[in-house]
């Protein structure tokens, strides 16, 4: 699957792709056919950068209900020929989640589509999870034969069945089927033992000495970057248990010019111990030719706290020349600095937006930081990020910052946020929005309070505002 192109933020499609509250408002005011086309495009071509953390299903399902939209486009997407060729759950996951929400609102056609896809589709497990919390016992039992025929009656099929039972997000269907199907009962009983066995298969560990731990961190020169990071972090934890004062020269020497895995482990250990030699070692690592060393060092810097490292971070963040150490230091100040660091954090935020746009990965800490530090001079850039970012999680962070530093938030962005796709953003809006002077606000709060699909935290915030008048 290709990553979908994101439309401009001022367009109807762009607003819906971003999950902004204005997307719903514009869709309800637009020509119905245009709104339906844009909505279907979003649900069948998931626009999220990170589908595992960003919410869209309730947002799109509500709009389907508002527009009384048919589901023929979703049906065509689910049962397209691609379903047999591309079994990646990201292709159909959002569509199935939206259908689950619609089934929760009482749409029988959505429930029927989920039943059919659970019986025939490649991402059947997701559809089954959606049905598990909405279908009757009788309806779930009727799907047993269609699902179980996917698992051959041989040792490999039995192993796949146990894995399906073990990995199910919602176990209810399997528990129902276990009462009538011996294979499922056996798989249900065996699945916990499979999990325990995997946990008992512990990786090889080093001998109990600093030198052995450092050697173990570099034992596999063929490991990829992610495996290297995980092993170096594990080695650093082991060093915390075995390293003593006599090992300090070895650790410092390794952190200065050791092999990649050992160097990263030693650097992380010295950072956690707040060693006095760390600032110089950090500067060397941040300028190293090995990208893995640089990435690990800067990640380690971001985890540090304490006045000593903050003093060095202020010096690094104030450098005239640009560099990754300067930007990492600014992010550290955003997370742990004081009010005196606000100017450095705001300057770093402007640099990041200028260089990477409103969706850079490094923006999260800076956006949170300007709010935490009450940096009022960041209002304009936060408004820009709020409006333009594709990430609903980053928009949520920008909204939190604006709630703290933007004097017009309660009558401006907070109103739109009541329709946002993210639960936490809607909750934030409910707690801050001005309820007088805009009839849309009270009407929306009442609708949210009565909506059975809404999350409990939002219900609590909304009802608190309504009861307070």
Coordinates of N, CA, C and O in Angstrom, one line a residue, residues 5 24 52 98-99 112 139 169 178 189 203 220 226 238 248 251 269 288 296 395 400 405 425 446:
X5 N -1.7 10.5 -0.2 CA -1.3 12.0 -0.3 C -2.3 12.7 0.6 O -3.5 12.5 0.7
X24 N -15.5 17.9 10.3 CA -17.0 17.6 10.5 C -17.9 18.7 10.1 O -18.9 18.6 9.4
X52 N -1.4 3.1 14.8 CA -1.5 2.4 16.1 C -1.8 3.4 17.3 O -2.2 2.9 18.3
X98 N -14.3 1.5 11.9 CA -15.4 2.4 11.6 C -16.7 1.5 11.6 O -17.7 1.9 12.2
X99 N -16.7 0.4 10.9 CA -17.8 -0.5 10.9 C -18.2 -0.9 12.3 O -19.4 -1.0 12.6
X112 N -23.6 -6.6 9.5 CA -23.6 -7.7 8.5 C -22.3 -7.7 7.7 O -21.8 -8.8 7.4
X139 N -24.9 -15.1 17.2 CA -24.3 -14.6 16.0 C -22.8 -15.0 15.9 O -22.3 -15.4 14.9
X169 N -7.5 -10.0 20.6 CA -7.7 -8.8 21.5 C -8.9 -9.0 22.4 O -8.9 -8.7 23.5
X178 N -15.1 -22.7 22.4 CA -14.5 -23.7 23.2 C -15.5 -24.7 23.8 O -15.2 -25.9 23.9
X189 N -6.7 -24.0 26.2 CA -5.9 -24.5 27.4 C -4.4 -24.4 27.2 O -3.7 -24.2 28.1
X203 N 17.3 -15.1 26.4 CA 18.5 -15.0 25.5 C 19.8 -15.3 26.4 O 19.7 -15.2 27.6
X220 N 27.4 -9.6 18.5 CA 26.8 -9.9 17.2 C 27.0 -8.7 16.3 O 26.2 -7.8 16.2
X226 N 18.2 -1.4 15.2 CA 17.2 -1.5 16.3 C 17.6 -2.6 17.3 O 17.5 -2.4 18.5
X238 N 22.6 -3.9 32.8 CA 23.5 -4.9 33.5 C 24.7 -4.2 34.1 O 25.1 -4.6 35.2
X248 N 35.6 2.5 36.4 CA 35.4 3.8 35.7 C 36.3 4.1 34.6 O 35.9 4.6 33.5
X251 N 35.2 2.1 31.6 CA 33.9 2.6 31.0 C 34.1 3.9 30.3 O 33.5 4.1 29.2
X269 N 25.3 4.0 30.7 CA 25.6 3.8 32.1 C 26.2 5.0 32.8 O 25.8 5.4 33.9
X288 N 30.1 11.9 16.2 CA 30.8 10.7 15.6 C 30.3 10.4 14.2 O 29.2 10.9 13.8
X296 N 22.0 7.1 19.5 CA 21.9 6.5 20.8 C 22.4 7.6 21.9 O 21.7 7.7 22.9
X395 N -1.3 17.6 17.1 CA -2.3 18.7 17.2 C -2.9 18.7 18.6 O -3.1 19.8 19.2
X400 N -3.0 21.5 23.8 CA -2.7 21.7 25.2 C -1.9 22.9 25.5 O -2.1 23.6 26.5
X405 N -1.4 29.1 27.0 CA -0.7 30.4 26.7 C -1.5 31.3 25.7 O -1.2 32.4 25.5
X425 N -8.3 15.5 23.2 CA -8.5 16.8 22.7 C -9.9 17.3 22.9 O -10.2 18.4 23.3
X446 N -24.1 18.9 24.9 CA -25.3 18.0 25.2 C -25.2 16.8 24.3 O -25.5 15.7 24.8

